[in-house]
Coordinates of C-alpha atoms and ligand atoms in Angstrom, one line a residue:
X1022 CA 107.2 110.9 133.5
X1023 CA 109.7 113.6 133.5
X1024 CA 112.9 114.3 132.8
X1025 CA 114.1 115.1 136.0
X1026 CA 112.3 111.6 137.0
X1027 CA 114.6 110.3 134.5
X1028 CA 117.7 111.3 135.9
X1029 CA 117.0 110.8 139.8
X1030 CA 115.0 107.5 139.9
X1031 CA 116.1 104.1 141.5
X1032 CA 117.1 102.4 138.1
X1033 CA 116.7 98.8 140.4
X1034 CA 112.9 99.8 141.1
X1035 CA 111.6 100.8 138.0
X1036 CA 109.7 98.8 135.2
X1037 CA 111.3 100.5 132.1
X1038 CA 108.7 98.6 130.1
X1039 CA 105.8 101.3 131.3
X1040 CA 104.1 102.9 128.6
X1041 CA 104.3 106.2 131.0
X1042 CA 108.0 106.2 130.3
X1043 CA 107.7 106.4 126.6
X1044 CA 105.0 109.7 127.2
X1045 CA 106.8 112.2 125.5
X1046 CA 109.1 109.7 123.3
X1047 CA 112.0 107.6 123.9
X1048 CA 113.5 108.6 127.4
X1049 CA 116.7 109.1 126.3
X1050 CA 118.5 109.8 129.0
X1051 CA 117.4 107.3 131.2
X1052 CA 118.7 104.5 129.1
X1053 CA 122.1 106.9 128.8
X1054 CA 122.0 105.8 132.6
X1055 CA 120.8 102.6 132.1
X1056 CA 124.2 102.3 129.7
X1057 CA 126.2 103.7 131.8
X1058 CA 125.3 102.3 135.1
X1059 CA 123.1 99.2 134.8
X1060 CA 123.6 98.2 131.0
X1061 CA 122.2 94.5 132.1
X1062 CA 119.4 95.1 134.6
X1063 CA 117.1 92.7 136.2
X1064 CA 113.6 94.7 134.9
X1065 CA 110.8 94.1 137.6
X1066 CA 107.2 93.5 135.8
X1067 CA 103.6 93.8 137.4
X1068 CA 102.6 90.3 137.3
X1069 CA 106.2 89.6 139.8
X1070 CA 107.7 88.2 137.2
X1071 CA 111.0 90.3 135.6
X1072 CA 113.2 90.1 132.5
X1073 CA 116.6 91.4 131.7
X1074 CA 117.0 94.8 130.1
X1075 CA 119.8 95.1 127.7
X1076 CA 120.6 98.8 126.2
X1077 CA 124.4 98.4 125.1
X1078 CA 125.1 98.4 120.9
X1079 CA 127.5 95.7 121.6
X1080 CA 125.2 93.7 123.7
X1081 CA 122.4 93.9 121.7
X1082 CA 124.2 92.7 118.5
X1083 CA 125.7 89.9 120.7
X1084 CA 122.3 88.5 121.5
X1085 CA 121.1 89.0 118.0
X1086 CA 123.7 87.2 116.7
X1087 CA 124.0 84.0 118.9
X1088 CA 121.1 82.2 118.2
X1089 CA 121.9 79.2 119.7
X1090 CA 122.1 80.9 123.0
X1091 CA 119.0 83.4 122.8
X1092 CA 115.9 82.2 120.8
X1093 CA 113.2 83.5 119.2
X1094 CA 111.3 80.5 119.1
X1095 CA 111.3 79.3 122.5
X1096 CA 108.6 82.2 123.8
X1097 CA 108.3 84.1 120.8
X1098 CA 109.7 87.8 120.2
X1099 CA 106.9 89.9 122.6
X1100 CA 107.2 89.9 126.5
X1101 CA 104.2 87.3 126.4
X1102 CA 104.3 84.1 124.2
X1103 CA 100.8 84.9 123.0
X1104 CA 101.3 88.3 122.6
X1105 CA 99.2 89.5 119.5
X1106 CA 98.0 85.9 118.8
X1107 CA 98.9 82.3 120.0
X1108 CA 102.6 81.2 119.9
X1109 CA 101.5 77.9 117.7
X1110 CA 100.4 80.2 115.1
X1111 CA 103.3 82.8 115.7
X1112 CA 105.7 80.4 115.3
X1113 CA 104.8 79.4 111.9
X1114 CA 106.6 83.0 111.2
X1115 CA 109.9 83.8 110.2
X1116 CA 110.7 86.4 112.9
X1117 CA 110.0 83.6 115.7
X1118 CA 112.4 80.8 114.1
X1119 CA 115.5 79.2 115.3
X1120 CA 117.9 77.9 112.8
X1121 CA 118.0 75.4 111.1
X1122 CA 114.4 76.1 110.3
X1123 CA 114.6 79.9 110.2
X1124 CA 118.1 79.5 107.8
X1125 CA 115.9 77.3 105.1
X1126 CA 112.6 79.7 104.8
X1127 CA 114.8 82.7 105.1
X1128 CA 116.6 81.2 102.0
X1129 CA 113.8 80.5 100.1
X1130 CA 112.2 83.8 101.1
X1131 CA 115.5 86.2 99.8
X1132 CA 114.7 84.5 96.4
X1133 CA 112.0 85.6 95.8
X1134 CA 112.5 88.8 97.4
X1135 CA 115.6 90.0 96.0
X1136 CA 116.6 93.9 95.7
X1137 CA 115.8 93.4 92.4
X1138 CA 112.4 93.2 93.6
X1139 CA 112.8 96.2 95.3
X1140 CA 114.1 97.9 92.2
X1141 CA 110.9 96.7 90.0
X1142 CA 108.7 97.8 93.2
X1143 CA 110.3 101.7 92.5
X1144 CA 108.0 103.0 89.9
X1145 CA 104.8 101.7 92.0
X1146 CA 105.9 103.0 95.1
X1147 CA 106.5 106.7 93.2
X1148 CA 103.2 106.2 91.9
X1149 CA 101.3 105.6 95.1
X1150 CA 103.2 108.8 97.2
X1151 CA 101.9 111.2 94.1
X1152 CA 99.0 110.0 94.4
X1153 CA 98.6 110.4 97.9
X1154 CA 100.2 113.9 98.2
X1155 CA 97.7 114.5 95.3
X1156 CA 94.9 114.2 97.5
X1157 CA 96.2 116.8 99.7
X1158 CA 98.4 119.4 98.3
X1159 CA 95.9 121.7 96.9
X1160 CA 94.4 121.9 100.4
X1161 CA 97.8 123.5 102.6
X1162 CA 97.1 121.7 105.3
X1163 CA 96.9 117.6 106.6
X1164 CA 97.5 115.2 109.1
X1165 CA 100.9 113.6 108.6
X1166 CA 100.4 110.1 110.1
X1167 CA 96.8 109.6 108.3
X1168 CA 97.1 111.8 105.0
X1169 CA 101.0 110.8 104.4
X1170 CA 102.1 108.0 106.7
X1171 CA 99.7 105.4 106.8
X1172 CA 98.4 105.4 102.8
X1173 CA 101.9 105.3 101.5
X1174 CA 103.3 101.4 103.0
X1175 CA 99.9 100.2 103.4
X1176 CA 99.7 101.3 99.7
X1177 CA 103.0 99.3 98.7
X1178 CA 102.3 96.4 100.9
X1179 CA 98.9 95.5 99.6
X1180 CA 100.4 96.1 96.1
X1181 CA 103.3 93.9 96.5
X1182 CA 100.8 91.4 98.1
X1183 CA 98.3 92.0 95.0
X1184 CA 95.3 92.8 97.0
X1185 CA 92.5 95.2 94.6
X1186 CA 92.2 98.9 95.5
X1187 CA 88.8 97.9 96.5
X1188 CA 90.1 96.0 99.3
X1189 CA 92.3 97.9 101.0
X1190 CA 90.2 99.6 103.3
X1191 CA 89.0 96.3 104.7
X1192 CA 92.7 95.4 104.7
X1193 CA 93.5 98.6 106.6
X1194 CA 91.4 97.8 109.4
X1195 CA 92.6 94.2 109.9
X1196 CA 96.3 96.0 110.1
X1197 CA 94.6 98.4 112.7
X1198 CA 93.4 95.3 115.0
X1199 CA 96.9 93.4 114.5
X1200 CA 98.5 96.9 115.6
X1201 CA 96.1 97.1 118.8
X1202 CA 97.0 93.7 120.1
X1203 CA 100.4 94.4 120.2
X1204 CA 99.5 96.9 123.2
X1205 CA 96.8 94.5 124.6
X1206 CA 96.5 94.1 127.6
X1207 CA 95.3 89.8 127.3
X1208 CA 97.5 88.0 125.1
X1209 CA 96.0 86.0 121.6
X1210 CA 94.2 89.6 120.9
X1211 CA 94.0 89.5 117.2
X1212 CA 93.4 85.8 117.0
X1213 CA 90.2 86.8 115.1
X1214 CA 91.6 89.2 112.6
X1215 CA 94.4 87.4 111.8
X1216 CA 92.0 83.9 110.7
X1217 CA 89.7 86.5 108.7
X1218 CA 92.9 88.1 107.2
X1219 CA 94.1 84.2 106.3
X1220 CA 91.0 83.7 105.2
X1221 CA 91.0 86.6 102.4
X1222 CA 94.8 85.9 101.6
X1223 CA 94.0 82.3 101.0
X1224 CA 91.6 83.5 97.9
X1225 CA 93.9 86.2 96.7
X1226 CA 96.6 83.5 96.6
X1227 CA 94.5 81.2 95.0
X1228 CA 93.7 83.9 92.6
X1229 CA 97.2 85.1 91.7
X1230 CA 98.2 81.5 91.2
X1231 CA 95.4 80.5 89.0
X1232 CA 96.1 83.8 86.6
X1233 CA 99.7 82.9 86.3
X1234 CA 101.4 86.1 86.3
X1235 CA 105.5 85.4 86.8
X1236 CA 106.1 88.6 88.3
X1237 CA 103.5 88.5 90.9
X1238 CA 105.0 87.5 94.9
X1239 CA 102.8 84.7 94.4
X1240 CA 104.7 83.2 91.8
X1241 CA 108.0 84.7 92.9
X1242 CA 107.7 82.5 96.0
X1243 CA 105.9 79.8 94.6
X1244 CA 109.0 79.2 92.3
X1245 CA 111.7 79.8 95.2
X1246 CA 113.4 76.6 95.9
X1247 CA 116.3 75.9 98.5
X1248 CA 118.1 72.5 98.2
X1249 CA 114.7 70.9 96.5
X1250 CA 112.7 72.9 98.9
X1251 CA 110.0 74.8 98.0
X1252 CA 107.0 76.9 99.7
X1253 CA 103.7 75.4 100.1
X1254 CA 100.8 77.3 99.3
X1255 CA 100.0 77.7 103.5
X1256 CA 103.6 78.8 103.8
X1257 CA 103.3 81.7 101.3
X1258 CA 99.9 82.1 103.2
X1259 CA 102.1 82.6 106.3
X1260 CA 104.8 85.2 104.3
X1261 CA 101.7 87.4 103.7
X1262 CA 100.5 87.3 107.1
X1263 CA 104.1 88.0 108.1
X1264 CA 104.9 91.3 105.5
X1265 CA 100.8 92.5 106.9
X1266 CA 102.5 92.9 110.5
X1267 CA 106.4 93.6 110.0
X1268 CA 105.9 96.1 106.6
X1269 CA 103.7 98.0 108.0
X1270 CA 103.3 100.3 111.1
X1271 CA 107.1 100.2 111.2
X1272 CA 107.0 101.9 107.9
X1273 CA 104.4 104.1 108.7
X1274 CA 105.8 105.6 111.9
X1275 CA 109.2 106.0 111.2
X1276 CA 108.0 107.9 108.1
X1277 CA 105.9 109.9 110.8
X1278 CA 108.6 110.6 113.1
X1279 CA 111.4 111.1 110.4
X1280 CA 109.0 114.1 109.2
X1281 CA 108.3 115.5 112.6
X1282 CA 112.4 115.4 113.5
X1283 CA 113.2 117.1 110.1
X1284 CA 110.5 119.4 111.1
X1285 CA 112.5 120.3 114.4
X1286 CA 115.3 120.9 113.0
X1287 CA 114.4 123.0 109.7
X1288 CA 117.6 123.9 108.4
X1289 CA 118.3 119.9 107.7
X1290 CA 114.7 120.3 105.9
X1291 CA 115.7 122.9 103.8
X1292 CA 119.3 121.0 103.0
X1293 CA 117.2 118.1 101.5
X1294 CA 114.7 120.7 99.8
X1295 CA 117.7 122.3 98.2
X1296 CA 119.9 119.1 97.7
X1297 CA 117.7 115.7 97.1
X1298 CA 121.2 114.0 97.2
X1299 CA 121.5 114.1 100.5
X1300 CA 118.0 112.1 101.2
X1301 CA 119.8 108.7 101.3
X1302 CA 121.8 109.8 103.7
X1303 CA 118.8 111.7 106.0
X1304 CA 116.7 108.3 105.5
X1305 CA 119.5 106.5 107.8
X1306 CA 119.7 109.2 110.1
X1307 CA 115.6 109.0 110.9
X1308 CA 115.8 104.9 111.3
X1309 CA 118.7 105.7 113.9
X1310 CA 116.8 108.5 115.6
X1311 CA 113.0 107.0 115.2
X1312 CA 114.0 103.1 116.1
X1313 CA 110.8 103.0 115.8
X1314 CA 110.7 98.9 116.9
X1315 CA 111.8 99.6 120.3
X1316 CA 112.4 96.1 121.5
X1317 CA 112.4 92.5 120.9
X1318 CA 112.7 89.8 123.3
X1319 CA 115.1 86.8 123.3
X1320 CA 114.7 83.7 125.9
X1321 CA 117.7 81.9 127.0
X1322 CA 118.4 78.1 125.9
X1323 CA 121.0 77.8 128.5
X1324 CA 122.7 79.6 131.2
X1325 CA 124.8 82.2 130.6
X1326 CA 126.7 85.3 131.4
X1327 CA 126.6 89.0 129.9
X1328 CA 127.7 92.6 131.2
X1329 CA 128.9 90.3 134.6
X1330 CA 125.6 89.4 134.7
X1331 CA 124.3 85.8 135.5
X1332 CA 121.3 85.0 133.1
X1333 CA 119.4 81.7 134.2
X1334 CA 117.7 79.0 131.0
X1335 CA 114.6 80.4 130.3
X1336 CA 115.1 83.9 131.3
X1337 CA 113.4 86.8 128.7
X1338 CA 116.3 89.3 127.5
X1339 CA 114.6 92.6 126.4
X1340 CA 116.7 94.5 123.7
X1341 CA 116.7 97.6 123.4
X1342 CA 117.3 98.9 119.9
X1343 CA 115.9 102.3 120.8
X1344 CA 119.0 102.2 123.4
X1345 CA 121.2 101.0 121.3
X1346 CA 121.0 103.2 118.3
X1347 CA 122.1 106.3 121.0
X1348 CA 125.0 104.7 122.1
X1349 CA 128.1 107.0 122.9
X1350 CA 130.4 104.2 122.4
X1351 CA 129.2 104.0 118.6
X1352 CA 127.7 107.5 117.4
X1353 CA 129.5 110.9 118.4
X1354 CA 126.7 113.3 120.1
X1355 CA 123.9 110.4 119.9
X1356 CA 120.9 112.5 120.7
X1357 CA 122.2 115.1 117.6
X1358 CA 119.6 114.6 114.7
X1359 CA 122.5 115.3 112.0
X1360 CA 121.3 113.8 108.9
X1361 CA 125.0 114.3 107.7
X1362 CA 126.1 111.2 109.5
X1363 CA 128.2 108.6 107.7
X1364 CA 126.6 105.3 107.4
X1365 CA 125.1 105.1 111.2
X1366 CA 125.3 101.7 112.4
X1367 CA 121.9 102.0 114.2
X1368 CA 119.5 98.7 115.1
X1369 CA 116.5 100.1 113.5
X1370 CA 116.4 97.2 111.7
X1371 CA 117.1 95.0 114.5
X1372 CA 120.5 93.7 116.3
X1373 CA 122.0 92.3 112.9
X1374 CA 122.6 88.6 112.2
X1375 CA 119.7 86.1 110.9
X1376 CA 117.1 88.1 111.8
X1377 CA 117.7 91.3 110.3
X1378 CA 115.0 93.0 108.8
X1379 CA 114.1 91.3 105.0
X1380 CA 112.4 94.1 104.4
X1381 CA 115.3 96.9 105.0
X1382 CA 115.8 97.6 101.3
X1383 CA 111.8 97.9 100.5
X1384 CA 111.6 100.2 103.5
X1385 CA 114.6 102.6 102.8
X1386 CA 113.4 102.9 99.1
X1387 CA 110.0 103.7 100.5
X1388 CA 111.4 106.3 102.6
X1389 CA 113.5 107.9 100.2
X1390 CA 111.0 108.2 97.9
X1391 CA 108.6 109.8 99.9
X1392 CA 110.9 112.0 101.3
X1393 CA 111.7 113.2 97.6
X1394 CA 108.4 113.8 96.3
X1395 CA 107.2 115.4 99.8
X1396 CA 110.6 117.9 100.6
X1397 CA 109.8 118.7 96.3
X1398 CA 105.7 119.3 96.8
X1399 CA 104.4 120.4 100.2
X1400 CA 106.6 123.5 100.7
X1401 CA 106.9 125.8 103.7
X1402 CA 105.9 122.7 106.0
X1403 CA 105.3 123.7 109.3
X1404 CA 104.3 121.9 112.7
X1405 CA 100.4 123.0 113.3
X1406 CA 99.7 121.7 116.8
X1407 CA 101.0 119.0 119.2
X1408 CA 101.6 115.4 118.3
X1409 CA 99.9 112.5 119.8
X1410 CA 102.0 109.8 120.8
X1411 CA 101.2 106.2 120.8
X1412 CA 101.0 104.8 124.2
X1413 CA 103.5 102.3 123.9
X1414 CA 106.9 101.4 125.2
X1415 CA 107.2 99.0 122.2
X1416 CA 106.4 101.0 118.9
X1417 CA 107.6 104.9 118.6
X1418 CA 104.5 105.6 117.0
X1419 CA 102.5 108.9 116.1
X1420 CA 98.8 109.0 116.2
X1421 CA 98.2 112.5 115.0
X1422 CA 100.8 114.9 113.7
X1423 CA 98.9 118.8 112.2
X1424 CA 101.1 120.3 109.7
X1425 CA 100.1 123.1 107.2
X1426 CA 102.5 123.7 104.3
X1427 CA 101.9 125.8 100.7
X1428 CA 99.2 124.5 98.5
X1429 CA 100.4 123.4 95.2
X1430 CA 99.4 122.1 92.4
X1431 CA 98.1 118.2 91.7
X1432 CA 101.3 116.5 89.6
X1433 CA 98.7 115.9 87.0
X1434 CA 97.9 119.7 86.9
X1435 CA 102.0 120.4 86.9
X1436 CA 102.9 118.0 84.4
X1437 CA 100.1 119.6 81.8
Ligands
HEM2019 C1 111.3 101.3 108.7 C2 110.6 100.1 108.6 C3 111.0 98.9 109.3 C4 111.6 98.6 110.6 C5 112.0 99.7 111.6 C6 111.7 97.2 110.7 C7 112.2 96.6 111.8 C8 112.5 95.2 111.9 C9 113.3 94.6 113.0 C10 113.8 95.4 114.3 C11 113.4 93.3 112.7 C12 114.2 92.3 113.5 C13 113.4 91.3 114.3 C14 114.3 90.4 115.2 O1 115.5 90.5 115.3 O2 113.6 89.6 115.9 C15 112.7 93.1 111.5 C16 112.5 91.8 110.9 C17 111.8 91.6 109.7 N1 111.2 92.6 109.0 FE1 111.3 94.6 109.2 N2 111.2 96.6 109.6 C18 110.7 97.5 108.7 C19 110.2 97.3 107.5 C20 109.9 96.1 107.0 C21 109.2 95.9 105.7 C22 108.8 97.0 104.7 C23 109.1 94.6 105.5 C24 108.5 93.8 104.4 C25 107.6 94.2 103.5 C26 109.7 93.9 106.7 C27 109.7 92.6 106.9 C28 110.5 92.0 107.9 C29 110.6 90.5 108.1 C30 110.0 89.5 107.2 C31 111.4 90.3 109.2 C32 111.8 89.0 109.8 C33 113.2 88.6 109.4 C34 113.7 87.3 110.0 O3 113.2 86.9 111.1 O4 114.6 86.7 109.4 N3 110.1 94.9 107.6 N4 112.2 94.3 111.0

């Protein structure tokens, strides 16, 4: 849909949750409207049914933040309870619990995965992007998202998880299916996947334990006690299944994205290619300007009010962090990319409160340190056709994304 669709359309009429809308990206400036003019709108659906849209910073971090009042547990996270598979499984997850439950896993969870976790993870994660630019610097030439973006967190993730080299093919395709059903159109889509991927984390768990290694996940979590409360072994079971869906695409396309912005605006590339201090900084800037998560949903325990609006018990409340993070109330110039911004508050990670993203720290170091080794390797990176866009309103993903840069040498080759 266009732009000029964007700016003269009936903002009472339209579904904003169409995939058509997200075509070229995140329609910017029809949720500037939507702020501006509607910032809590009734959203029709196709099936007759509707939700509430939400696109303010300040809303969205009130909804996050009052649990009581907005659950995740209640119909899950997605627009459909069974989106992606079966709410009675789903809610077994972190990201779909209510306190108290959700305050006692998320405990025990943060114990075992501490940023001192992160920090151990640092060297591995290094390790994994030279070896994946490795494989293609010589040749000048690559597709971001599968050469660069997907190897590098499915690379971490699998690590972190323990999962052989061997397996992580078969792992990647099971990641591929859970990513899918998230667009399906019928709900409980990767019902399948995810019993084959339980099945196959059951025996890696059963394998990690039985070796005994202290610094494994596996034993991190299996030692992780709250109050007297440990994990069970299903639990961890769950945790895995959990990291397999929320560590991974995210990663991988904001990675995407992040290198496709810097790409559009080359004189920020060249600051980071000159000055590697400043990649910390440029990491916050492309989770503000990806948001790659789009939205989650909330239902409402109770009725309520927000923006003057009357929401009814059991209403669905659509957040939009991929509205929120372009806020003009918050950020100065929202649709600049200006990597020199000072600590953006965006909701990349989510609206803040309980459910803020565990794996934030794993994700930034992940991003920094690709961005380090790739702005110090592929040089002269240039854009070598369109990108395909995922057809989604709820990820801000890249399928494709050409690039050609300078071939270079292997680090192996460099380092002799
Ligand atoms: C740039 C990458 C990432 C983005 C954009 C992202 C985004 C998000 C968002 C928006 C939420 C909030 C969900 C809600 O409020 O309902 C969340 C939660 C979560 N994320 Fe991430 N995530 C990323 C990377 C990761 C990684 C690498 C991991 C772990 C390996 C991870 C694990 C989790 C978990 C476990 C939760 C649930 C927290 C809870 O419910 O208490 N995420 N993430």
């Amino acid at each position: 849909m266009s732009t000029a669709q964007t700016t003269d359309v009936d903002l009472d009429a339209i579904d904003v949750l169409d995939a058509r809308w997200f075509a070229d990206g995140t329609p910017h400036e029809l949720f500037a409207r939507m702020r501006a003019e509607a910032p809590v709108r009734w959203n029709p659906l196709p099936d007759g049914t509707g939700c509430w849209s939400v696109t303010r910073h300040a809303d969205v971090s009130a909804i996050s933040r009052d649990t009581e009042t907005f659950s995740s547990y209640k119909a899950g996270i997605f627009l459909h309870p069974d989106q992606v598979v079966g709410l009675d499984l789903t809610r077994n997850l972190l990201l779909y619990m209510d306190p108290p439950q959700h305050t006692k896993y998320r405990l025990i969870l943060q114990k075992a995965f501490t940023p001192h976790t992160v920090q151990a993870l640092e060297d591995g994660i290094r390790a994994r992007v030279t070896k994946t630019l490795d494989r293609i610097v010589e040749a000048g030439s690559c597709d971001v998202v599968d050469d660069i973006a997907v190897p590098i967190p499915l690379g971490v993730l699998t690590e972190l998880m323990g999962v052989p080299e061997e397996d992580i093919a078969e792992f990647y395709t099971w990641t591929e299916e859970i990513e899918a059903a998230q667009r399906a159109p019928e709900p409980n889509a990767a019902a399948e996947v995810f019993v084959k991927m339980a099945g196959y984390l059951h025996g890696q768990i059963e394998r990690q334990a039985a070796e005994g290694n202290e610094d494994s996940l596996v034993m991190k979590l299996r030692a992780a006690e709250v109050d007297g409360e440990k994990l069970t072994d299903p639990e961890i079971l769950v945790f895995f299944g959990l990291l397999a869906f929320a560590g991974n695409d995210t990663t991988r396309n904001t990675l995407a994205n992040g290198l496709h912005a810097l790409l559009e605006h080359p004189d920020q590339l060249q600051e980071l290619v000159e000055d590697p201090s400043l990649i910390p900084g440029a990491v916050e800037e492309i989770l503000r300007y990806t948001s790659v998560v789009r939205w989650f949903v909330r239902t409402a325990t109770t009725d309520t009010e927000l923006g003057g609006q009357s929401i009814r018990e059991g209403d669905r409340v659509v957040m939009w962090y991929a509205s929120a993070s372009f806020d003009d109330e918050v950020f100065d110039e929202p649709t600049r990319f200006d990597i020199h911004r000072v600590k953006p508050e965006h909701k990349a990670f989510g609206g803040g409160g309980r459910h803020f993203c565990l794996g934030a720290g794993l994700a930034r170091a992940e991003l920094r340190i690709a961005l380090e080794e790739i702005t110090r390797r592929l040089r002269d990176l240039q854009p070598a056709g369109p990108v395909e866009r995922l057809p989604s309103s709820w990820a801000n993903g890249l399928v494709h994304f050409p690039v050609t840069f300078t071939p270079g040498a292997r680090a192996g080759d460099t380092a002799a």
